[in-house]
mmCIF file of C-alpha atoms in Angstrom:
data_model
loop_
_atom_site.group_PDB
_atom_site.id
_atom_site.type_symbol
_atom_site.label_atom_id
_atom_site.label_comp_id
_atom_site.label_asym_id
_atom_site.label_seq_id
_atom_site.Cartn_x
_atom_site.Cartn_y
_atom_site.Cartn_z
ATOM 1 C CA UNK Q 1243 76.331 148.709 100.175
ATOM 2 C CA UNK Q 1244 74.588 151.797 100.734
ATOM 3 C CA UNK Q 1245 72.181 153.935 100.385
ATOM 4 C CA UNK Q 1246 70.985 157.417 101.252
ATOM 5 C CA UNK Q 1247 69.072 156.074 104.806
ATOM 6 C CA UNK Q 1248 71.217 152.292 104.796
ATOM 7 C CA UNK Q 1249 74.202 150.953 105.267
ATOM 8 C CA UNK Q 1250 75.269 147.473 105.633
ATOM 9 C CA UNK Q 1251 77.678 146.635 108.167
ATOM 10 C CA UNK Q 1252 79.222 143.975 109.333
ATOM 11 C CA UNK Q 1253 79.707 142.872 113.498
ATOM 12 C CA UNK Q 1254 81.470 140.016 114.977
ATOM 13 C CA UNK Q 1255 78.961 137.585 115.624
ATOM 14 C CA UNK Q 1256 78.028 137.385 112.048
ATOM 15 C CA UNK Q 1257 79.119 134.454 109.895
ATOM 16 C CA UNK Q 1258 79.985 134.147 106.287
ATOM 17 C CA UNK Q 1259 78.800 130.957 104.357
ATOM 18 C CA UNK Q 1260 79.699 131.601 100.699
ATOM 19 C CA UNK Q 1261 80.962 135.366 101.357
ATOM 20 C CA UNK Q 1262 77.036 136.477 102.102
ATOM 21 C CA UNK Q 1263 76.421 137.472 105.768
ATOM 22 C CA UNK Q 1264 74.238 136.221 107.992
ATOM 23 C CA UNK Q 1265 72.652 137.560 109.317
ATOM 24 C CA UNK Q 1266 72.258 141.215 107.133
ATOM 25 C CA UNK Q 1267 72.853 143.650 109.193
ATOM 26 C CA UNK Q 1268 72.007 147.606 108.520
ATOM 27 C CA UNK Q 1269 72.387 150.685 110.940
ATOM 28 C CA UNK Q 1270 71.414 154.124 109.563
ATOM 29 C CA UNK Q 1271 73.506 155.860 107.026
ATOM 30 C CA UNK Q 1272 76.578 157.725 108.862
ATOM 31 C CA UNK Q 1273 76.528 159.790 106.348
ATOM 32 C CA UNK Q 1274 72.852 161.426 106.745
ATOM 33 C CA UNK Q 1275 72.233 164.700 109.005
ATOM 34 C CA UNK Q 1276 69.182 163.396 108.659
ATOM 35 C CA UNK Q 1277 67.937 161.545 112.415
ATOM 36 C CA UNK Q 1278 66.787 158.091 112.758
ATOM 37 C CA UNK Q 1279 63.933 158.849 113.689
ATOM 38 C CA UNK Q 1280 61.159 155.871 113.679
ATOM 39 C CA UNK Q 1281 59.170 157.986 111.531
ATOM 40 C CA UNK Q 1282 62.105 157.887 109.370
ATOM 41 C CA UNK Q 1283 62.679 154.298 109.464
ATOM 42 C CA UNK Q 1284 59.103 153.406 108.259
ATOM 43 C CA UNK Q 1285 59.026 155.806 105.270
ATOM 44 C CA UNK Q 1286 62.758 154.087 104.043
ATOM 45 C CA UNK Q 1287 61.394 150.521 104.481
ATOM 46 C CA UNK Q 1288 58.194 151.610 102.287
ATOM 47 C CA UNK Q 1289 60.416 152.951 99.366
ATOM 48 C CA UNK Q 1290 63.666 150.477 99.833
ATOM 49 C CA UNK Q 1291 61.099 147.706 99.955
ATOM 50 C CA UNK Q 1292 62.060 145.786 97.057
ATOM 51 C CA UNK Q 1293 66.211 146.093 98.500
ATOM 52 C CA UNK Q 1294 65.021 144.507 101.687
ATOM 53 C CA UNK Q 1295 63.151 141.728 100.557
ATOM 54 C CA UNK Q 1296 65.686 140.633 98.018
ATOM 55 C CA UNK Q 1297 68.374 140.827 100.362
ATOM 56 C CA UNK Q 1298 66.399 138.877 103.354
ATOM 57 C CA UNK Q 1299 65.795 136.434 100.281
ATOM 58 C CA UNK Q 1300 70.110 136.308 100.258
ATOM 59 C CA UNK Q 1301 70.474 136.352 103.465
ATOM 60 C CA UNK Q 1302 67.884 135.165 105.679
ATOM 61 C CA UNK Q 1303 67.542 137.239 108.540
ATOM 62 C CA UNK Q 1304 67.967 141.480 108.341
ATOM 63 C CA UNK Q 1305 68.960 142.985 111.539
ATOM 64 C CA UNK Q 1306 68.049 146.838 111.828
ATOM 65 C CA UNK Q 1307 70.112 148.441 114.453
ATOM 66 C CA UNK Q 1308 70.886 151.971 115.820
ATOM 67 C CA UNK Q 1309 67.568 153.538 114.913
ATOM 68 C CA UNK Q 1310 65.516 155.968 117.492
ATOM 69 C CA UNK Q 1311 62.687 152.810 117.573
ATOM 70 C CA UNK Q 1312 61.396 152.842 121.450
ATOM 71 C CA UNK Q 1313 57.944 151.424 121.233
ATOM 72 C CA UNK Q 1314 55.553 148.888 120.452
ATOM 73 C CA UNK Q 1315 53.858 151.873 118.922
ATOM 74 C CA UNK Q 1316 56.273 152.462 116.748
ATOM 75 C CA UNK Q 1317 57.402 148.543 116.059
ATOM 76 C CA UNK Q 1318 54.019 148.070 114.927
ATOM 77 C CA UNK Q 1319 54.459 151.169 112.374
ATOM 78 C CA UNK Q 1320 57.478 149.704 111.534
ATOM 79 C CA UNK Q 1321 55.845 146.135 110.800
ATOM 80 C CA UNK Q 1322 52.866 148.230 108.895
ATOM 81 C CA UNK Q 1323 55.718 149.857 106.191
ATOM 82 C CA UNK Q 1324 56.352 146.573 105.132
ATOM 83 C CA UNK Q 1325 53.107 145.549 104.232
ATOM 84 C CA UNK Q 1326 53.092 141.431 104.561
ATOM 85 C CA UNK Q 1327 49.958 140.604 105.898
ATOM 86 C CA UNK Q 1328 49.088 139.400 109.340
ATOM 87 C CA UNK Q 1329 49.290 136.134 110.681
ATOM 88 C CA UNK Q 1330 46.457 135.608 113.683
ATOM 89 C CA UNK Q 1331 48.450 133.582 116.195
ATOM 90 C CA UNK Q 1332 46.397 130.504 116.165
ATOM 91 C CA UNK Q 1333 46.802 127.191 117.578
ATOM 92 C CA UNK Q 1334 50.037 128.286 118.240
ATOM 93 C CA UNK Q 1335 51.840 126.266 121.764
ATOM 94 C CA UNK Q 1336 53.414 129.353 123.279
ATOM 95 C CA UNK Q 1337 52.300 132.120 125.802
ATOM 96 C CA UNK Q 1338 51.708 135.197 124.595
ATOM 97 C CA UNK Q 1339 49.270 138.718 125.287
ATOM 98 C CA UNK Q 1340 48.663 141.051 122.538
ATOM 99 C CA UNK Q 1341 50.490 144.534 122.850
ATOM 100 C CA UNK Q 1342 49.170 146.629 120.367
ATOM 101 C CA UNK Q 1343 47.811 146.521 116.612
ATOM 102 C CA UNK Q 1344 50.058 143.447 115.278
ATOM 103 C CA UNK Q 1345 52.447 143.186 118.085
ATOM 104 C CA UNK Q 1346 52.833 140.719 120.831
ATOM 105 C CA UNK Q 1347 55.183 139.888 123.618
ATOM 106 C CA UNK Q 1348 57.782 136.598 122.976
ATOM 107 C CA UNK Q 1349 57.119 133.847 124.593
ATOM 108 C CA UNK Q 1350 56.028 134.753 128.258
ATOM 109 C CA UNK Q 1351 58.022 131.739 130.092
ATOM 110 C CA UNK Q 1352 59.826 132.316 132.934
ATOM 111 C CA UNK Q 1353 63.116 134.428 131.720
ATOM 112 C CA UNK Q 1354 65.664 131.858 132.960
ATOM 113 C CA UNK Q 1355 64.178 128.554 130.614
ATOM 114 C CA UNK Q 1356 65.466 128.254 127.144
ATOM 115 C CA UNK Q 1357 63.445 127.860 124.401
ATOM 116 C CA UNK Q 1358 64.767 125.177 121.635
ATOM 117 C CA UNK Q 1359 65.800 126.242 117.945
ATOM 118 C CA UNK Q 1360 62.495 125.964 115.706
ATOM 119 C CA UNK Q 1361 60.429 127.527 113.120
ATOM 120 C CA UNK Q 1362 56.977 129.978 113.907
ATOM 121 C CA UNK Q 1363 54.198 127.629 114.033
ATOM 122 C CA UNK Q 1364 56.036 124.453 112.475
ATOM 123 C CA UNK Q 1365 53.734 122.305 113.790
ATOM 124 C CA UNK Q 1366 51.022 124.142 112.069
ATOM 125 C CA UNK Q 1367 49.128 123.990 108.542
ATOM 126 C CA UNK Q 1368 49.939 127.354 107.897
ATOM 127 C CA UNK Q 1369 53.363 128.912 109.126
ATOM 128 C CA UNK Q 1370 54.145 133.119 108.758
ATOM 129 C CA UNK Q 1371 56.432 133.289 106.103
ATOM 130 C CA UNK Q 1372 58.518 136.431 107.990
ATOM 131 C CA UNK Q 1373 59.005 137.124 112.009
ATOM 132 C CA UNK Q 1374 59.647 140.348 113.045
ATOM 133 C CA UNK Q 1375 61.216 140.828 116.899
ATOM 134 C CA UNK Q 1376 62.129 143.969 118.641
ATOM 135 C CA UNK Q 1377 63.621 145.014 121.361
ATOM 136 C CA UNK Q 1378 61.563 147.146 123.409
ATOM 137 C CA UNK Q 1379 64.590 146.724 127.285
ATOM 138 C CA UNK Q 1380 67.428 144.427 126.711
ATOM 139 C CA UNK Q 1381 68.298 141.833 128.484
ATOM 140 C CA UNK Q 1382 70.142 142.306 131.778
ATOM 141 C CA UNK Q 1383 72.233 138.891 130.569
ATOM 142 C CA UNK Q 1384 72.048 136.638 127.908
ATOM 143 C CA UNK Q 1385 68.776 136.701 126.327
ATOM 144 C CA UNK Q 1386 69.462 136.089 122.844
ATOM 145 C CA UNK Q 1387 67.382 134.715 120.313
ATOM 146 C CA UNK Q 1388 70.494 132.199 119.107
ATOM 147 C CA UNK Q 1389 69.018 132.101 114.636
ATOM 148 C CA UNK Q 1390 70.498 129.558 112.006
ATOM 149 C CA UNK Q 1391 70.365 128.758 108.785
ATOM 150 C CA UNK Q 1392 68.335 125.632 108.202
ATOM 151 C CA UNK Q 1393 69.665 124.031 104.912
ATOM 152 C CA UNK Q 1394 72.903 124.550 106.499
ATOM 153 C CA UNK Q 1395 71.189 121.849 109.400
ATOM 154 C CA UNK Q 1396 69.815 119.995 107.104
ATOM 155 C CA UNK Q 1397 73.106 119.155 105.171
ATOM 156 C CA UNK Q 1398 75.019 118.548 108.010
ATOM 157 C CA UNK Q 1399 72.321 116.033 109.037
ATOM 158 C CA UNK Q 1400 71.906 114.226 106.021
ATOM 159 C CA UNK Q 1401 75.964 113.848 105.290
ATOM 160 C CA UNK Q 1402 75.994 112.013 109.021
ATOM 161 C CA UNK Q 1403 72.241 110.064 109.498
ATOM 162 C CA UNK Q 1404 71.335 109.566 105.854
ATOM 163 C CA UNK Q 1405 69.003 106.410 106.096
ATOM 164 C CA UNK Q 1406 67.164 108.730 109.039
ATOM 165 C CA UNK Q 1407 66.976 111.860 107.123
ATOM 166 C CA UNK Q 1408 65.542 109.671 104.370
ATOM 167 C CA UNK Q 1409 62.551 108.063 106.880
ATOM 168 C CA UNK Q 1410 62.071 112.232 108.178
ATOM 169 C CA UNK Q 1411 61.593 112.835 104.581
ATOM 170 C CA UNK Q 1412 59.833 110.190 103.826
ATOM 171 C CA UNK Q 1413 57.046 109.308 107.066
ATOM 172 C CA UNK Q 1414 57.137 112.700 108.852
ATOM 173 C CA UNK Q 1415 56.759 113.632 112.753
ATOM 174 C CA UNK Q 1416 53.507 113.019 114.604
ATOM 175 C CA UNK Q 1417 53.578 115.832 117.457
ATOM 176 C CA UNK Q 1418 51.316 115.090 120.960
ATOM 177 C CA UNK Q 1419 50.988 117.996 123.598
ATOM 178 C CA UNK Q 1420 49.104 117.914 126.927
ATOM 179 C CA UNK Q 1421 47.413 121.518 127.360
ATOM 180 C CA UNK Q 1422 45.883 122.279 130.273
ATOM 181 C CA UNK Q 1423 43.203 123.976 129.964
ATOM 182 C CA UNK Q 1424 43.964 127.334 130.939
ATOM 183 C CA UNK Q 1425 47.609 128.811 130.564
ATOM 184 C CA UNK Q 1426 50.989 127.599 132.655
ATOM 185 C CA UNK Q 1427 53.630 130.833 132.326
ATOM 186 C CA UNK Q 1428 55.808 128.275 134.087
ATOM 187 C CA UNK Q 1429 55.891 126.082 130.481
ATOM 188 C CA UNK Q 1430 57.599 127.613 126.997
ATOM 189 C CA UNK Q 1431 55.156 125.008 125.487
ATOM 190 C CA UNK Q 1432 52.070 125.897 128.142
ATOM 191 C CA UNK Q 1433 49.289 127.406 125.824
ATOM 192 C CA UNK Q 1434 46.089 126.116 127.804
ATOM 193 C CA UNK Q 1435 43.219 125.079 125.240
ATOM 194 C CA UNK Q 1436 41.247 127.557 125.907
ATOM 195 C CA UNK Q 1437 43.536 130.456 124.261
ATOM 196 C CA UNK Q 1438 44.449 128.278 121.948
ATOM 197 C CA UNK Q 1439 41.288 127.855 120.252
ATOM 198 C CA UNK Q 1440 39.841 131.089 121.696
ATOM 199 C CA UNK Q 1441 37.210 129.065 123.234
ATOM 200 C CA UNK Q 1442 35.849 127.432 126.396
ATOM 201 C CA UNK Q 1443 33.299 125.410 124.609
ATOM 202 C CA UNK Q 1444 35.279 121.783 123.579
ATOM 203 C CA UNK Q 1445 32.699 120.865 120.893
ATOM 204 C CA UNK Q 1446 34.077 124.793 119.437
ATOM 205 C CA UNK Q 1447 37.796 123.869 120.288
ATOM 206 C CA UNK Q 1448 37.359 120.325 118.423
ATOM 207 C CA UNK Q 1449 35.727 121.758 115.051
ATOM 208 C CA UNK Q 1450 38.753 124.584 115.014
ATOM 209 C CA UNK Q 1451 41.296 122.081 115.596
ATOM 210 C CA UNK Q 1452 40.313 120.189 113.426
ATOM 211 C CA UNK Q 1453 40.459 122.897 110.639
ATOM 212 C CA UNK Q 1454 44.259 123.433 112.023
ATOM 213 C CA UNK Q 1455 44.603 119.194 111.014
ATOM 214 C CA UNK Q 1456 44.938 119.244 114.642
ATOM 215 C CA UNK Q 1457 43.410 115.850 116.640
ATOM 216 C CA UNK Q 1458 41.963 116.073 120.174
ATOM 217 C CA UNK Q 1459 41.905 113.525 122.843
ATOM 218 C CA UNK Q 1460 39.785 114.898 126.601
ATOM 219 C CA UNK Q 1461 41.635 114.217 129.373
ATOM 220 C CA UNK Q 1462 39.741 113.442 133.004
ATOM 221 C CA UNK Q 1463 41.278 116.213 134.609
ATOM 222 C CA UNK Q 1464 40.068 119.229 131.745
ATOM 223 C CA UNK Q 1465 43.168 118.833 129.783
ATOM 224 C CA UNK Q 1466 43.277 117.657 126.606
ATOM 225 C CA UNK Q 1467 45.938 115.605 124.242
ATOM 226 C CA UNK Q 1468 46.467 117.204 120.759
ATOM 227 C CA UNK Q 1469 47.712 115.399 118.187
ATOM 228 C CA UNK Q 1470 49.153 116.461 114.464
ATOM 229 C CA UNK Q 1471 50.415 114.859 111.780
ATOM 230 C CA UNK Q 1472 52.274 113.271 110.374
ATOM 231 C CA UNK Q 1473 53.394 116.869 109.406
ATOM 232 C CA UNK Q 1474 56.891 116.879 106.889
ATOM 233 C CA UNK Q 1475 60.131 117.571 108.959
ATOM 234 C CA UNK Q 1476 62.074 118.622 105.619
ATOM 235 C CA UNK Q 1477 60.628 120.622 103.374
ATOM 236 C CA UNK Q 1478 62.128 122.295 99.905
ATOM 237 C CA UNK Q 1479 62.441 126.601 99.784
ATOM 238 C CA UNK Q 1480 60.988 126.878 96.125
ATOM 239 C CA UNK Q 1481 62.698 130.507 96.218
ATOM 240 C CA UNK Q 1482 65.871 128.988 97.263
ATOM 241 C CA UNK Q 1483 65.752 125.530 95.399
ATOM 242 C CA UNK Q 1484 66.996 123.441 98.434
ATOM 243 C CA UNK Q 1485 65.776 121.525 101.688
ATOM 244 C CA UNK Q 1486 65.184 122.782 104.999
ATOM 245 C CA UNK Q 1487 65.539 121.200 108.178
ATOM 246 C CA UNK Q 1488 61.900 122.419 109.108
ATOM 247 C CA UNK Q 1489 61.080 120.771 112.262
ATOM 248 C CA UNK Q 1490 61.422 121.502 116.096
ATOM 249 C CA UNK Q 1491 62.128 117.632 117.065
ATOM 250 C CA UNK Q 1492 64.312 118.605 120.431
ATOM 251 C CA UNK Q 1493 64.391 121.136 123.393
ATOM 252 C CA UNK Q 1494 60.949 121.477 123.836
ATOM 253 C CA UNK Q 1495 60.056 118.263 126.585
ATOM 254 C CA UNK Q 1496 58.029 120.775 129.109
ATOM 255 C CA UNK Q 1497 54.501 120.800 130.900
ATOM 256 C CA UNK Q 1498 54.550 117.043 131.554
ATOM 257 C CA UNK Q 1499 54.894 115.831 127.784
ATOM 258 C CA UNK Q 1500 57.336 113.008 127.830
ATOM 259 C CA UNK Q 1501 60.172 113.709 125.707
ATOM 260 C CA UNK Q 1502 59.912 110.358 124.431
ATOM 261 C CA UNK Q 1503 56.560 110.062 123.182
ATOM 262 C CA UNK Q 1504 56.174 113.699 122.432
ATOM 263 C CA UNK Q 1505 57.564 113.857 119.181
ATOM 264 C CA UNK Q 1506 57.585 110.325 117.408
ATOM 265 C CA UNK Q 1507 58.353 109.107 113.244
ATOM 266 C CA UNK Q 1508 55.369 109.184 110.976
ATOM 267 C CA UNK Q 1509 54.420 106.155 112.315
ATOM 268 C CA UNK Q 1510 54.609 106.392 115.596
ATOM 269 C CA UNK Q 1511 58.080 104.597 115.995
ATOM 270 C CA UNK Q 1512 60.584 106.672 118.822
ATOM 271 C CA UNK Q 1513 63.273 109.243 117.128
ATOM 272 C CA UNK Q 1514 66.967 107.988 118.611
ATOM 273 C CA UNK Q 1515 68.152 110.065 120.946
ATOM 274 C CA UNK Q 1516 71.801 109.671 120.046
ATOM 275 C CA UNK Q 1517 70.761 111.219 116.694
ATOM 276 C CA UNK Q 1518 68.815 114.323 118.751
ATOM 277 C CA UNK Q 1519 71.498 114.798 120.312
ATOM 278 C CA UNK Q 1520 74.001 115.203 117.539
ATOM 279 C CA UNK Q 1521 71.434 117.687 115.741
ATOM 280 C CA UNK Q 1522 71.305 119.603 118.943
ATOM 281 C CA UNK Q 1523 74.592 120.089 118.980
ATOM 282 C CA UNK Q 1524 75.297 120.967 114.945
ATOM 283 C CA UNK Q 1525 72.046 123.483 115.938
ATOM 284 C CA UNK Q 1526 74.780 124.673 118.308
ATOM 285 C CA UNK Q 1527 77.519 124.890 116.523
ATOM 286 C CA UNK Q 1528 76.021 126.683 113.191
ATOM 287 C CA UNK Q 1529 73.987 129.162 114.770
ATOM 288 C CA UNK Q 1530 74.913 133.129 115.727
ATOM 289 C CA UNK Q 1531 74.143 134.743 118.763
ATOM 290 C CA UNK Q 1532 73.589 138.605 119.390
ATOM 291 C CA UNK Q 1533 73.123 140.792 121.795
ATOM 292 C CA UNK Q 1534 70.145 142.192 121.683
ATOM 293 C CA UNK Q 1535 70.231 146.551 122.017
ATOM 294 C CA UNK Q 1536 67.171 147.850 122.920
ATOM 295 C CA UNK Q 1537 65.780 149.763 119.638
ATOM 296 C CA UNK Q 1538 66.898 146.748 117.806
ATOM 297 C CA UNK Q 1539 64.403 144.905 114.831
ATOM 298 C CA UNK Q 1540 65.265 141.760 114.056
ATOM 299 C CA UNK Q 1541 64.007 140.278 110.708
ATOM 300 C CA UNK Q 1542 64.043 136.425 109.523
ATOM 301 C CA UNK Q 1543 62.601 134.572 107.213
ATOM 302 C CA UNK Q 1544 60.828 131.810 108.909
ATOM 303 C CA UNK Q 1545 60.832 129.359 105.757
ATOM 304 C CA UNK Q 1546 65.156 129.716 105.920
ATOM 305 C CA UNK Q 1547 66.016 130.448 109.384
ATOM 306 C CA UNK Q 1548 65.186 128.384 113.186
ATOM 307 C CA UNK Q 1549 65.409 130.635 116.210
ATOM 308 C CA UNK Q 1550 65.418 129.570 120.353
ATOM 309 C CA UNK Q 1551 66.050 131.652 122.967
ATOM 310 C CA UNK Q 1552 68.689 131.967 125.685
ATOM 311 C CA UNK Q 1553 68.156 132.092 129.541
ATOM 312 C CA UNK Q 1554 67.939 135.796 131.050
ATOM 313 C CA UNK Q 1555 68.332 137.569 133.899
ATOM 314 C CA UNK Q 1556 65.390 140.217 133.616
ATOM 315 C CA UNK Q 1557 64.242 142.285 132.585
ATOM 316 C CA UNK Q 1558 64.355 141.373 129.051
ATOM 317 C CA UNK Q 1559 60.943 142.581 126.596
ATOM 318 C CA UNK Q 1560 61.114 141.109 123.539
ATOM 319 C CA UNK Q 1561 58.047 141.354 121.252
ATOM 320 C CA UNK Q 1562 57.376 139.708 118.032
ATOM 321 C CA UNK Q 1563 54.908 140.091 114.766
ATOM 322 C CA UNK Q 1564 53.826 137.091 112.844
ATOM 323 C CA UNK Q 1565 52.912 137.788 108.327
ATOM 324 C CA UNK Q 1566 51.709 135.723 106.199
#
């Protein structure tokens, strides 16, 4: 496909599913003599929005590469060009900071830590439908953001572990996390309860938590145990008419959280360790891991694709925006 400003290109890391490339990769059209500026990309997104929405629905993720996007302000303009409504980051577990407008840092935990595969805010009552990432500073090495199609993971798990998947569908999962008072940036899930609920008042935190479907149990050290669920682990993607693996049940054993008790079935029973390990293997086998280049913008359908983070050596600065 090509139009006046975009050309759909193949790169080595892509995977084809039923002849559909994942992710889709858009470069500036090489035949145009107009510079590929941020303002031009913003204008093109606005005029080609139906095409881009259709492409995202078809592939699950779209990488824009080769455009002159240099700053957080440029990225914010790109985000706003899509016209998606903003979703505030309330109740999420990752430590992150607002940069400008609708742009935030991604998880601020140490770059040498791996972050497991997840749908953004899968444990919240309302999850973003779209995610946008921007590479402001490319990693010195590593630091990729692997992505994987959620329905492929579901199909592989259902094929090998039908009884386990059936139990997940019936019961859902309960997530329990220990939150400190203040942020702990040494952990990918180290957001403290004060910033999680935007208050220093415990009663206000309880009220806001309840609106998010979260129960709080206060600890003597000033921290709190947040309990969410049971919530669905398998969801149905109505727009694509398929089931998706909408859970982050592995890869989040941090900040004093016991991996056996952090995530359980809806009846409180622990998850089988061997099956969890197999799930992680499937995720790694099916994922696409594209090295970041400065200026890259990655648009993800959060109801179709899980993402993660590889360890890296600094510098690395990836920014993000969440959309309803």
